[in-house]
C-alpha cells in the first residue's frame, strides 16, 4: 500500500482518511521517505522539515478521530513553492540576498486558505531566483531536473513543484506564473497546471512583476486542480486588486457540458514554430473535443507576437524586485538576472507605456475573440524538455527563455485563465502538453474542458523512476 500512496489523488486520500483506511501521518511519512531516497536526482525540494510536517499531520489525524475534520484539504500534503510566505519556514526565493528571519510569521493568501482547510505543508520547493525564468536553477539551490529524464530541465519557474508532483513526492503543489511559470514545468513534467484569471486567486504581497503574476495549483489531475482552486480563490482582504468573490465550487463545475462549445484551434498563434510531433498531438486533441460534441474551428486569434512588450514589462518586474539591492548583494545573484534587470533599468517611461499599449491591444483582441469562441486550444510548449541547467536549448537562436515559450506569456498579458494538461509522450519519451485558454473569469469552463479531455484521453504514463519503483524494480 505504501507505494500506491505515491500516485493517489488528493480526493482519494481524503476519502481514505474519512474511512480510516489511511492516516495523514502514514501518508506524510511515506512521501517524506520517498523524497529522502529519490530527490537527490531531481533537487525538487529546498526545505524538508519532517518534524514540523508530522506535527501538522498529527493534528489533522486528531481532527478525523474527533469528528471535527471539515476542511476541503484536511490532512492532504501540499508542496509549497518557495516564493509563498509560510509562518514556520523561511521564504528565500532561490536567493542568497534574503534575510530568512524577515520572512517568518507571515502567510501568503494561498497558504492561509490552505491552512484554513486543513492542509499539511510538506516542504518548500525550488525556484529560480525571484522566479524570473522558465527553467529552475538558482545560486542558492542549483538546478532542478526532470523526473522523466534527469538530464533534462523540469522547466520553471515552478519547476520544483512540478518535479515533486510528477515524481510522486506530493499530490499537489502551489505554483506561480508571470510568463508561463506554472504551465511550462507542468508541460515538461507531464502534470496539470492552471494559471487562473488574474485577481481570481488573491496574492500578497504584491508581486514585483505586477499584474503579470498569478498563483495557481499544480496537480496530477484536473479534478485536484479544481479542488485547490475552490480553496485558493477564497477572499483575502490584503489583495486590493482581487476581484469580488464568486464562491465557485470548481469541482462541481467540472460537470458542465462540452457539447456545443465553440473551440478555436491554433497550433502556432500565427507566429510560433512548433515541433511536428507536438503539432500533430494538438490536432488530435482537437478531434477529441469534436468527439465530445464541441465545434472546433482552426483559426488564429489575430495578434502578432507580443514578445517585445512582454519582455519590457517582465524584465522591468525583475528590476523592480532588485531595486533595493546594492552591488555586494547583486554579486551573489544569478548573473543573467542581473543582466536583464540592468537592461530594463534603462527603459524609459514611454517604453513602458508603449508596452502597456500593446498589452491592452492584445487583451482587447482576445476579449472580442471570445465573443465568437468559448475556448482557444494551443500547444502549451513548442518543444520538449531540453538539457538541464540551460536557459535555452543547445544552438537556440536566442539567449533568453521567453523565445521558446511563445504560447504562454501572451495570456499573462491578457490575464486570462490558461490550463496545461498532458497530451501524451513524444517519440523521445518526454511529455507533451495542451493549453486550454478561456475568457477572463471563465476558469470553470477551462477546467471543465480540461477534465473532459483528461477523461477522454487519460495520461496513463508515469516517469520511469516512479514506474520502476511501483513495479518493484
mmCIF file of C-alpha atoms in Angstrom, residues 27-401:
data_model
loop_
_atom_site.group_PDB
_atom_site.id
_atom_site.type_symbol
_atom_site.label_atom_id
_atom_site.label_comp_id
_atom_site.label_asym_id
_atom_site.label_seq_id
_atom_site.Cartn_x
_atom_site.Cartn_y
_atom_site.Cartn_z
ATOM 1 C CA UNK A 27 0.859 9.278 4.120
ATOM 2 C CA UNK A 28 3.291 12.048 5.056
ATOM 3 C CA UNK A 29 5.873 9.589 6.352
ATOM 4 C CA UNK A 30 5.663 7.648 3.092
ATOM 5 C CA UNK A 31 6.063 10.779 0.966
ATOM 6 C CA UNK A 32 8.918 12.124 3.067
ATOM 7 C CA UNK A 33 10.719 8.782 2.845
ATOM 8 C CA UNK A 34 10.287 8.915 -0.938
ATOM 9 C CA UNK A 35 11.725 12.440 -1.030
ATOM 10 C CA UNK A 36 14.669 11.400 1.123
ATOM 11 C CA UNK A 37 15.516 8.460 -1.132
ATOM 12 C CA UNK A 38 14.996 9.988 -4.556
ATOM 13 C CA UNK A 39 15.232 13.769 -4.526
ATOM 14 C CA UNK A 40 18.999 13.789 -4.949
ATOM 15 C CA UNK A 41 18.398 13.011 -8.629
ATOM 16 C CA UNK A 42 15.868 15.837 -9.014
ATOM 17 C CA UNK A 43 16.580 18.588 -6.476
ATOM 18 C CA UNK A 44 12.896 19.496 -6.363
ATOM 19 C CA UNK A 45 12.948 20.486 -2.690
ATOM 20 C CA UNK A 46 14.856 23.260 -0.958
ATOM 21 C CA UNK A 47 13.413 22.664 2.523
ATOM 22 C CA UNK A 48 12.168 19.498 4.206
ATOM 23 C CA UNK A 49 11.331 19.597 7.916
ATOM 24 C CA UNK A 50 9.939 16.203 8.868
ATOM 25 C CA UNK A 51 9.157 17.075 12.484
ATOM 26 C CA UNK A 52 7.066 20.106 11.583
ATOM 27 C CA UNK A 53 5.237 18.329 8.783
ATOM 28 C CA UNK A 54 4.404 15.361 11.004
ATOM 29 C CA UNK A 55 3.123 17.667 13.740
ATOM 30 C CA UNK A 56 0.659 19.147 11.236
ATOM 31 C CA UNK A 57 -0.248 15.625 10.084
ATOM 32 C CA UNK A 58 -0.932 14.508 13.664
ATOM 33 C CA UNK A 59 -3.218 17.488 14.198
ATOM 34 C CA UNK A 60 -5.172 16.599 11.047
ATOM 35 C CA UNK A 61 -5.349 12.958 12.127
ATOM 36 C CA UNK A 62 -6.691 14.027 15.503
ATOM 37 C CA UNK A 63 -9.433 16.058 13.801
ATOM 38 C CA UNK A 64 -10.539 12.974 11.878
ATOM 39 C CA UNK A 65 -10.559 10.930 15.060
ATOM 40 C CA UNK A 66 -12.532 13.620 16.906
ATOM 41 C CA UNK A 67 -15.037 14.016 14.102
ATOM 42 C CA UNK A 68 -14.095 17.680 13.629
ATOM 43 C CA UNK A 69 -12.407 17.398 10.222
ATOM 44 C CA UNK A 70 -14.296 19.666 7.799
ATOM 45 C CA UNK A 71 -11.693 21.350 5.595
ATOM 46 C CA UNK A 72 -11.606 20.595 1.884
ATOM 47 C CA UNK A 73 -7.943 19.569 2.155
ATOM 48 C CA UNK A 74 -7.956 18.079 5.636
ATOM 49 C CA UNK A 75 -4.731 16.097 6.039
ATOM 50 C CA UNK A 76 -3.706 16.427 2.366
ATOM 51 C CA UNK A 77 0.042 17.073 1.900
ATOM 52 C CA UNK A 78 0.875 20.070 -0.306
ATOM 53 C CA UNK A 79 4.259 21.183 -1.640
ATOM 54 C CA UNK A 80 4.792 24.941 -1.355
ATOM 55 C CA UNK A 81 6.876 26.814 -3.910
ATOM 56 C CA UNK A 82 9.488 28.847 -2.085
ATOM 57 C CA UNK A 83 8.031 32.184 -3.074
ATOM 58 C CA UNK A 84 4.952 31.757 -0.835
ATOM 59 C CA UNK A 85 5.262 33.006 2.735
ATOM 60 C CA UNK A 86 4.905 30.292 5.365
ATOM 61 C CA UNK A 87 4.912 31.283 9.044
ATOM 62 C CA UNK A 88 7.149 28.452 10.248
ATOM 63 C CA UNK A 89 9.622 28.275 7.353
ATOM 64 C CA UNK A 90 11.723 30.972 5.665
ATOM 65 C CA UNK A 91 10.922 32.054 2.130
ATOM 66 C CA UNK A 92 14.167 32.630 0.249
ATOM 67 C CA UNK A 93 13.018 32.659 -3.399
ATOM 68 C CA UNK A 94 16.180 30.900 -4.551
ATOM 69 C CA UNK A 95 18.266 33.899 -3.475
ATOM 70 C CA UNK A 96 21.178 34.463 -1.151
ATOM 71 C CA UNK A 97 20.087 38.071 -0.675
ATOM 72 C CA UNK A 98 17.059 37.478 1.585
ATOM 73 C CA UNK A 99 17.219 37.525 5.377
ATOM 74 C CA UNK A 100 15.398 34.320 6.398
ATOM 75 C CA UNK A 101 14.124 35.786 9.668
ATOM 76 C CA UNK A 102 12.408 38.655 7.843
ATOM 77 C CA UNK A 103 10.016 36.254 6.146
ATOM 78 C CA UNK A 104 8.785 34.268 9.163
ATOM 79 C CA UNK A 105 5.369 34.517 10.873
ATOM 80 C CA UNK A 106 3.705 35.608 7.637
ATOM 81 C CA UNK A 107 1.287 33.781 5.334
ATOM 82 C CA UNK A 108 0.593 34.298 1.672
ATOM 83 C CA UNK A 109 -3.162 34.271 0.909
ATOM 84 C CA UNK A 110 -2.924 30.860 -0.772
ATOM 85 C CA UNK A 111 -1.099 29.444 2.245
ATOM 86 C CA UNK A 112 -3.651 30.968 4.623
ATOM 87 C CA UNK A 113 -6.504 29.432 2.612
ATOM 88 C CA UNK A 114 -4.855 26.016 2.543
ATOM 89 C CA UNK A 115 -4.300 26.238 6.288
ATOM 90 C CA UNK A 116 -7.971 27.082 6.906
ATOM 91 C CA UNK A 117 -8.847 23.904 5.011
ATOM 92 C CA UNK A 118 -6.543 21.616 6.992
ATOM 93 C CA UNK A 119 -3.649 21.023 4.585
ATOM 94 C CA UNK A 120 -0.335 19.570 5.692
ATOM 95 C CA UNK A 121 2.688 21.554 4.438
ATOM 96 C CA UNK A 122 5.137 19.010 3.071
ATOM 97 C CA UNK A 123 8.074 21.354 2.436
ATOM 98 C CA UNK A 124 9.276 24.155 0.169
ATOM 99 C CA UNK A 125 10.094 23.563 -3.496
ATOM 100 C CA UNK A 126 12.826 25.080 -5.616
ATOM 101 C CA UNK A 127 12.545 28.147 -7.834
ATOM 102 C CA UNK A 128 14.958 30.198 -9.917
ATOM 103 C CA UNK A 129 15.973 33.401 -8.167
ATOM 104 C CA UNK A 130 12.832 35.535 -7.630
ATOM 105 C CA UNK A 131 11.038 33.177 -10.062
ATOM 106 C CA UNK A 132 12.491 35.054 -13.016
ATOM 107 C CA UNK A 133 12.873 32.404 -15.736
ATOM 108 C CA UNK A 134 11.354 29.410 -17.473
ATOM 109 C CA UNK A 135 13.796 26.888 -16.030
ATOM 110 C CA UNK A 136 14.616 26.187 -12.399
ATOM 111 C CA UNK A 137 18.125 26.792 -11.160
ATOM 112 C CA UNK A 138 19.420 29.339 -8.678
ATOM 113 C CA UNK A 139 22.613 30.399 -6.906
ATOM 114 C CA UNK A 140 21.076 29.143 -3.674
ATOM 115 C CA UNK A 141 19.750 25.722 -4.716
ATOM 116 C CA UNK A 142 21.260 24.720 -8.071
ATOM 117 C CA UNK A 143 19.306 23.104 -10.941
ATOM 118 C CA UNK A 144 16.092 21.097 -10.717
ATOM 119 C CA UNK A 145 15.872 18.099 -13.039
ATOM 120 C CA UNK A 146 13.010 16.410 -14.838
ATOM 121 C CA UNK A 147 11.620 13.131 -13.421
ATOM 122 C CA UNK A 148 11.142 11.805 -16.968
ATOM 123 C CA UNK A 149 14.857 12.250 -17.684
ATOM 124 C CA UNK A 150 17.062 13.852 -15.008
ATOM 125 C CA UNK A 151 19.433 15.122 -17.695
ATOM 126 C CA UNK A 152 16.587 17.436 -18.830
ATOM 127 C CA UNK A 153 15.168 20.547 -17.212
ATOM 128 C CA UNK A 154 11.969 20.434 -15.195
ATOM 129 C CA UNK A 155 11.095 23.869 -16.583
ATOM 130 C CA UNK A 156 10.327 26.831 -14.404
ATOM 131 C CA UNK A 157 9.875 28.858 -12.516
ATOM 132 C CA UNK A 158 7.667 26.427 -10.566
ATOM 133 C CA UNK A 159 9.994 23.593 -11.546
ATOM 134 C CA UNK A 160 10.425 22.190 -8.065
ATOM 135 C CA UNK A 161 6.668 21.944 -7.582
ATOM 136 C CA UNK A 162 6.197 20.263 -10.972
ATOM 137 C CA UNK A 163 9.023 17.775 -10.442
ATOM 138 C CA UNK A 164 7.760 16.906 -6.959
ATOM 139 C CA UNK A 165 4.209 16.191 -8.137
ATOM 140 C CA UNK A 166 5.360 14.325 -11.242
ATOM 141 C CA UNK A 167 7.736 12.127 -9.242
ATOM 142 C CA UNK A 168 5.071 11.096 -6.720
ATOM 143 C CA UNK A 169 6.538 13.193 -3.898
ATOM 144 C CA UNK A 170 3.379 15.281 -3.391
ATOM 145 C CA UNK A 171 -0.196 15.006 -4.681
ATOM 146 C CA UNK A 172 -0.469 18.766 -5.201
ATOM 147 C CA UNK A 173 1.663 21.888 -5.110
ATOM 148 C CA UNK A 174 1.496 25.660 -5.202
ATOM 149 C CA UNK A 175 2.955 27.478 -8.188
ATOM 150 C CA UNK A 176 3.196 30.990 -9.572
ATOM 151 C CA UNK A 177 3.040 32.133 -13.184
ATOM 152 C CA UNK A 178 4.095 35.531 -14.594
ATOM 153 C CA UNK A 179 5.024 34.297 -18.083
ATOM 154 C CA UNK A 180 4.306 30.576 -18.040
ATOM 155 C CA UNK A 181 5.874 29.518 -14.752
ATOM 156 C CA UNK A 182 3.078 27.089 -13.846
ATOM 157 C CA UNK A 183 2.316 25.861 -17.358
ATOM 158 C CA UNK A 184 5.913 25.437 -18.593
ATOM 159 C CA UNK A 185 7.041 22.985 -15.884
ATOM 160 C CA UNK A 186 3.636 21.293 -15.829
ATOM 161 C CA UNK A 187 4.024 20.698 -19.565
ATOM 162 C CA UNK A 188 7.599 19.460 -19.334
ATOM 163 C CA UNK A 189 6.842 17.183 -16.360
ATOM 164 C CA UNK A 190 3.545 15.673 -17.514
ATOM 165 C CA UNK A 191 1.202 17.116 -14.876
ATOM 166 C CA UNK A 192 -1.705 19.569 -14.735
ATOM 167 C CA UNK A 193 -1.047 23.257 -14.114
ATOM 168 C CA UNK A 194 -3.612 26.057 -14.040
ATOM 169 C CA UNK A 195 -2.897 29.775 -14.330
ATOM 170 C CA UNK A 196 -6.097 31.361 -13.033
ATOM 171 C CA UNK A 197 -7.639 34.563 -14.278
ATOM 172 C CA UNK A 198 -5.697 37.458 -12.802
ATOM 173 C CA UNK A 199 -7.285 38.500 -9.481
ATOM 174 C CA UNK A 200 -9.300 35.267 -9.118
ATOM 175 C CA UNK A 201 -6.747 33.953 -6.603
ATOM 176 C CA UNK A 202 -5.681 36.593 -4.053
ATOM 177 C CA UNK A 203 -1.981 37.400 -3.993
ATOM 178 C CA UNK A 204 0.010 39.170 -1.266
ATOM 179 C CA UNK A 205 2.475 40.777 -1.008
ATOM 180 C CA UNK A 206 2.114 42.295 -4.461
ATOM 181 C CA UNK A 207 4.451 40.625 -6.933
ATOM 182 C CA UNK A 208 7.328 42.749 -8.280
ATOM 183 C CA UNK A 209 6.125 41.503 -11.678
ATOM 184 C CA UNK A 210 2.843 43.328 -11.104
ATOM 185 C CA UNK A 211 -0.316 42.191 -12.840
ATOM 186 C CA UNK A 212 1.545 39.613 -14.934
ATOM 187 C CA UNK A 213 1.806 37.391 -11.855
ATOM 188 C CA UNK A 214 -0.716 34.690 -10.899
ATOM 189 C CA UNK A 215 -0.805 31.996 -8.195
ATOM 190 C CA UNK A 216 -2.316 28.625 -9.036
ATOM 191 C CA UNK A 217 -2.490 24.856 -8.497
ATOM 192 C CA UNK A 218 -0.218 22.102 -9.835
ATOM 193 C CA UNK A 219 -1.578 18.560 -9.561
ATOM 194 C CA UNK A 220 -1.779 15.177 -11.282
ATOM 195 C CA UNK A 221 -5.432 15.622 -12.290
ATOM 196 C CA UNK A 222 -7.735 18.440 -13.294
ATOM 197 C CA UNK A 223 -10.148 17.416 -10.524
ATOM 198 C CA UNK A 224 -7.469 18.034 -7.899
ATOM 199 C CA UNK A 225 -6.601 21.362 -9.540
ATOM 200 C CA UNK A 226 -10.282 22.320 -9.299
ATOM 201 C CA UNK A 227 -10.283 21.359 -5.625
ATOM 202 C CA UNK A 228 -7.276 23.597 -4.978
ATOM 203 C CA UNK A 229 -8.900 26.421 -6.942
ATOM 204 C CA UNK A 230 -12.002 26.235 -4.743
ATOM 205 C CA UNK A 231 -9.767 26.741 -1.709
ATOM 206 C CA UNK A 232 -7.279 29.235 -3.139
ATOM 207 C CA UNK A 233 -9.948 31.551 -4.555
ATOM 208 C CA UNK A 234 -11.353 32.369 -1.125
ATOM 209 C CA UNK A 235 -11.268 36.021 -0.094
ATOM 210 C CA UNK A 236 -8.220 37.700 1.390
ATOM 211 C CA UNK A 237 -8.521 41.386 2.263
ATOM 212 C CA UNK A 238 -4.809 42.036 1.761
ATOM 213 C CA UNK A 239 -5.080 41.853 -2.037
ATOM 214 C CA UNK A 240 -6.512 45.205 -3.123
ATOM 215 C CA UNK A 241 -6.680 44.028 -6.761
ATOM 216 C CA UNK A 242 -8.664 40.853 -6.081
ATOM 217 C CA UNK A 243 -11.949 40.507 -7.945
ATOM 218 C CA UNK A 244 -15.191 40.164 -5.970
ATOM 219 C CA UNK A 245 -15.537 36.643 -4.633
ATOM 220 C CA UNK A 246 -17.984 34.426 -6.505
ATOM 221 C CA UNK A 247 -17.805 31.351 -4.258
ATOM 222 C CA UNK A 248 -17.474 28.915 -7.145
ATOM 223 C CA UNK A 249 -17.274 25.213 -6.387
ATOM 224 C CA UNK A 250 -14.810 24.393 -9.137
ATOM 225 C CA UNK A 251 -15.120 20.647 -8.557
ATOM 226 C CA UNK A 252 -18.882 20.703 -9.099
ATOM 227 C CA UNK A 253 -18.369 22.909 -12.168
ATOM 228 C CA UNK A 254 -16.296 20.183 -13.841
ATOM 229 C CA UNK A 255 -19.555 18.519 -14.871
ATOM 230 C CA UNK A 256 -20.701 21.333 -17.156
ATOM 231 C CA UNK A 257 -21.146 20.024 -20.706
ATOM 232 C CA UNK A 258 -18.609 20.255 -23.513
ATOM 233 C CA UNK A 259 -21.216 19.589 -26.172
ATOM 234 C CA UNK A 260 -21.990 22.763 -28.065
ATOM 235 C CA UNK A 261 -18.846 24.647 -27.081
ATOM 236 C CA UNK A 262 -17.194 26.698 -29.799
ATOM 237 C CA UNK A 263 -13.477 25.955 -29.691
ATOM 238 C CA UNK A 264 -10.741 27.656 -31.714
ATOM 239 C CA UNK A 265 -7.650 25.622 -32.580
ATOM 240 C CA UNK A 266 -4.394 27.473 -33.217
ATOM 241 C CA UNK A 267 -1.234 25.406 -33.485
ATOM 242 C CA UNK A 268 1.058 28.439 -33.937
ATOM 243 C CA UNK A 269 -0.873 31.540 -32.734
ATOM 244 C CA UNK A 270 0.120 32.816 -36.168
ATOM 245 C CA UNK A 271 3.821 33.202 -35.391
ATOM 246 C CA UNK A 272 5.337 30.234 -33.497
ATOM 247 C CA UNK A 273 7.457 27.371 -34.834
ATOM 248 C CA UNK A 274 6.337 24.057 -33.342
ATOM 249 C CA UNK A 275 7.813 20.575 -33.122
ATOM 250 C CA UNK A 276 5.820 18.495 -35.664
ATOM 251 C CA UNK A 277 5.036 15.802 -33.088
ATOM 252 C CA UNK A 278 3.560 18.392 -30.750
ATOM 253 C CA UNK A 279 1.544 19.990 -33.538
ATOM 254 C CA UNK A 280 0.169 16.590 -34.550
ATOM 255 C CA UNK A 281 -0.795 15.763 -30.957
ATOM 256 C CA UNK A 282 -2.547 19.127 -30.620
ATOM 257 C CA UNK A 283 -4.601 18.447 -33.738
ATOM 258 C CA UNK A 284 -5.522 15.030 -32.345
ATOM 259 C CA UNK A 285 -6.672 16.759 -29.154
ATOM 260 C CA UNK A 286 -8.963 18.940 -31.261
ATOM 261 C CA UNK A 287 -10.556 15.790 -32.662
ATOM 262 C CA UNK A 288 -11.143 14.560 -29.108
ATOM 263 C CA UNK A 289 -13.112 17.721 -28.374
ATOM 264 C CA UNK A 290 -15.096 17.232 -31.560
ATOM 265 C CA UNK A 291 -15.942 13.698 -30.421
ATOM 266 C CA UNK A 292 -17.261 15.226 -27.186
ATOM 267 C CA UNK A 293 -19.662 17.413 -29.131
ATOM 268 C CA UNK A 294 -17.740 20.669 -29.435
ATOM 269 C CA UNK A 295 -17.395 22.560 -32.690
ATOM 270 C CA UNK A 296 -13.716 23.129 -33.474
ATOM 271 C CA UNK A 297 -12.528 25.740 -35.983
ATOM 272 C CA UNK A 298 -8.902 26.254 -36.933
ATOM 273 C CA UNK A 299 -8.273 29.972 -36.539
ATOM 274 C CA UNK A 300 -5.542 32.204 -35.118
ATOM 275 C CA UNK A 301 -6.519 34.908 -32.612
ATOM 276 C CA UNK A 302 -5.071 37.585 -34.879
ATOM 277 C CA UNK A 303 -2.376 39.284 -32.824
ATOM 278 C CA UNK A 304 1.303 39.449 -33.680
ATOM 279 C CA UNK A 305 3.941 38.078 -31.325
ATOM 280 C CA UNK A 306 3.876 40.338 -28.222
ATOM 281 C CA UNK A 307 7.342 39.219 -27.082
ATOM 282 C CA UNK A 308 8.859 42.709 -27.044
ATOM 283 C CA UNK A 309 6.034 44.136 -24.947
ATOM 284 C CA UNK A 310 6.126 41.189 -22.577
ATOM 285 C CA UNK A 311 9.902 41.451 -22.205
ATOM 286 C CA UNK A 312 9.718 45.155 -21.341
ATOM 287 C CA UNK A 313 7.106 44.514 -18.665
ATOM 288 C CA UNK A 314 8.537 41.284 -17.282
ATOM 289 C CA UNK A 315 12.161 42.413 -17.080
ATOM 290 C CA UNK A 316 11.031 45.693 -15.568
ATOM 291 C CA UNK A 317 9.491 43.495 -12.888
ATOM 292 C CA UNK A 318 12.847 41.782 -12.396
ATOM 293 C CA UNK A 319 14.489 45.192 -11.996
ATOM 294 C CA UNK A 320 11.734 46.140 -9.560
ATOM 295 C CA UNK A 321 12.466 43.029 -7.473
ATOM 296 C CA UNK A 322 16.103 44.166 -7.219
ATOM 297 C CA UNK A 323 15.580 47.887 -6.757
ATOM 298 C CA UNK A 324 16.867 47.956 -3.171
ATOM 299 C CA UNK A 325 19.832 45.613 -3.672
ATOM 300 C CA UNK A 326 23.352 47.015 -3.750
ATOM 301 C CA UNK A 327 26.380 45.832 -5.686
ATOM 302 C CA UNK A 328 27.513 43.384 -2.993
ATOM 303 C CA UNK A 329 24.133 41.648 -2.961
ATOM 304 C CA UNK A 330 23.930 41.627 -6.751
ATOM 305 C CA UNK A 331 27.299 39.900 -6.882
ATOM 306 C CA UNK A 332 25.645 36.932 -5.118
ATOM 307 C CA UNK A 333 22.850 36.660 -7.683
ATOM 308 C CA UNK A 334 22.183 34.834 -10.943
ATOM 309 C CA UNK A 335 24.308 36.852 -13.433
ATOM 310 C CA UNK A 336 21.668 36.535 -16.154
ATOM 311 C CA UNK A 337 19.027 38.022 -13.841
ATOM 312 C CA UNK A 338 21.335 40.927 -13.026
ATOM 313 C CA UNK A 339 21.934 41.416 -16.755
ATOM 314 C CA UNK A 340 18.262 41.572 -17.798
ATOM 315 C CA UNK A 341 17.421 43.823 -14.858
ATOM 316 C CA UNK A 342 20.237 46.222 -15.791
ATOM 317 C CA UNK A 343 18.865 46.463 -19.337
ATOM 318 C CA UNK A 344 15.348 47.039 -18.054
ATOM 319 C CA UNK A 345 16.553 49.863 -15.815
ATOM 320 C CA UNK A 346 17.464 51.763 -18.990
ATOM 321 C CA UNK A 347 13.926 51.655 -20.393
ATOM 322 C CA UNK A 348 12.078 54.960 -20.459
ATOM 323 C CA UNK A 349 8.574 55.631 -19.190
ATOM 324 C CA UNK A 350 7.442 55.850 -22.810
ATOM 325 C CA UNK A 351 8.974 52.409 -23.473
ATOM 326 C CA UNK A 352 6.940 51.044 -20.581
ATOM 327 C CA UNK A 353 3.740 52.773 -21.656
ATOM 328 C CA UNK A 354 4.243 51.570 -25.223
ATOM 329 C CA UNK A 355 4.416 48.007 -23.906
ATOM 330 C CA UNK A 356 1.240 48.648 -21.921
ATOM 331 C CA UNK A 357 -0.446 49.909 -25.082
ATOM 332 C CA UNK A 358 0.390 46.635 -26.846
ATOM 333 C CA UNK A 359 -0.754 44.688 -23.817
ATOM 334 C CA UNK A 360 -4.144 46.405 -23.930
ATOM 335 C CA UNK A 361 -4.433 45.805 -27.656
ATOM 336 C CA UNK A 362 -3.837 42.064 -27.233
ATOM 337 C CA UNK A 363 -6.289 41.982 -24.304
ATOM 338 C CA UNK A 364 -8.975 43.718 -26.359
ATOM 339 C CA UNK A 365 -8.345 41.390 -29.295
ATOM 340 C CA UNK A 366 -8.823 38.324 -27.089
ATOM 341 C CA UNK A 367 -11.913 39.751 -25.382
ATOM 342 C CA UNK A 368 -13.578 40.172 -28.772
ATOM 343 C CA UNK A 369 -12.256 36.767 -29.927
ATOM 344 C CA UNK A 370 -14.067 35.096 -27.039
ATOM 345 C CA UNK A 371 -17.396 36.549 -28.095
ATOM 346 C CA UNK A 372 -17.130 34.116 -31.005
ATOM 347 C CA UNK A 373 -15.164 31.247 -29.447
ATOM 348 C CA UNK A 374 -15.667 29.871 -25.941
ATOM 349 C CA UNK A 375 -12.168 28.389 -25.728
ATOM 350 C CA UNK A 376 -8.849 28.500 -27.524
ATOM 351 C CA UNK A 377 -6.611 25.419 -27.618
ATOM 352 C CA UNK A 378 -2.915 25.551 -28.500
ATOM 353 C CA UNK A 379 0.219 23.592 -27.747
ATOM 354 C CA UNK A 380 1.404 24.567 -24.291
ATOM 355 C CA UNK A 381 5.030 24.469 -25.440
ATOM 356 C CA UNK A 382 6.539 24.177 -28.923
ATOM 357 C CA UNK A 383 9.427 21.967 -27.803
ATOM 358 C CA UNK A 384 10.238 19.113 -25.426
ATOM 359 C CA UNK A 385 12.256 19.500 -22.256
ATOM 360 C CA UNK A 386 15.892 20.217 -23.064
ATOM 361 C CA UNK A 387 19.201 19.827 -21.231
ATOM 362 C CA UNK A 388 19.141 20.846 -17.582
ATOM 363 C CA UNK A 389 20.884 23.932 -16.217
ATOM 364 C CA UNK A 390 20.449 25.833 -19.503
ATOM 365 C CA UNK A 391 18.182 28.827 -20.104
ATOM 366 C CA UNK A 392 17.636 27.835 -23.740
ATOM 367 C CA UNK A 393 18.217 24.644 -25.772
ATOM 368 C CA UNK A 394 21.571 23.975 -27.394
ATOM 369 C CA UNK A 395 22.012 26.008 -30.625
ATOM 370 C CA UNK A 396 18.897 28.052 -29.893
ATOM 371 C CA UNK A 397 18.935 31.349 -31.836
ATOM 372 C CA UNK A 398 18.283 33.478 -28.741
ATOM 373 C CA UNK A 399 19.775 33.560 -25.253
ATOM 374 C CA UNK A 400 16.581 34.337 -23.303
ATOM 375 C CA UNK A 401 13.895 31.890 -22.163
#
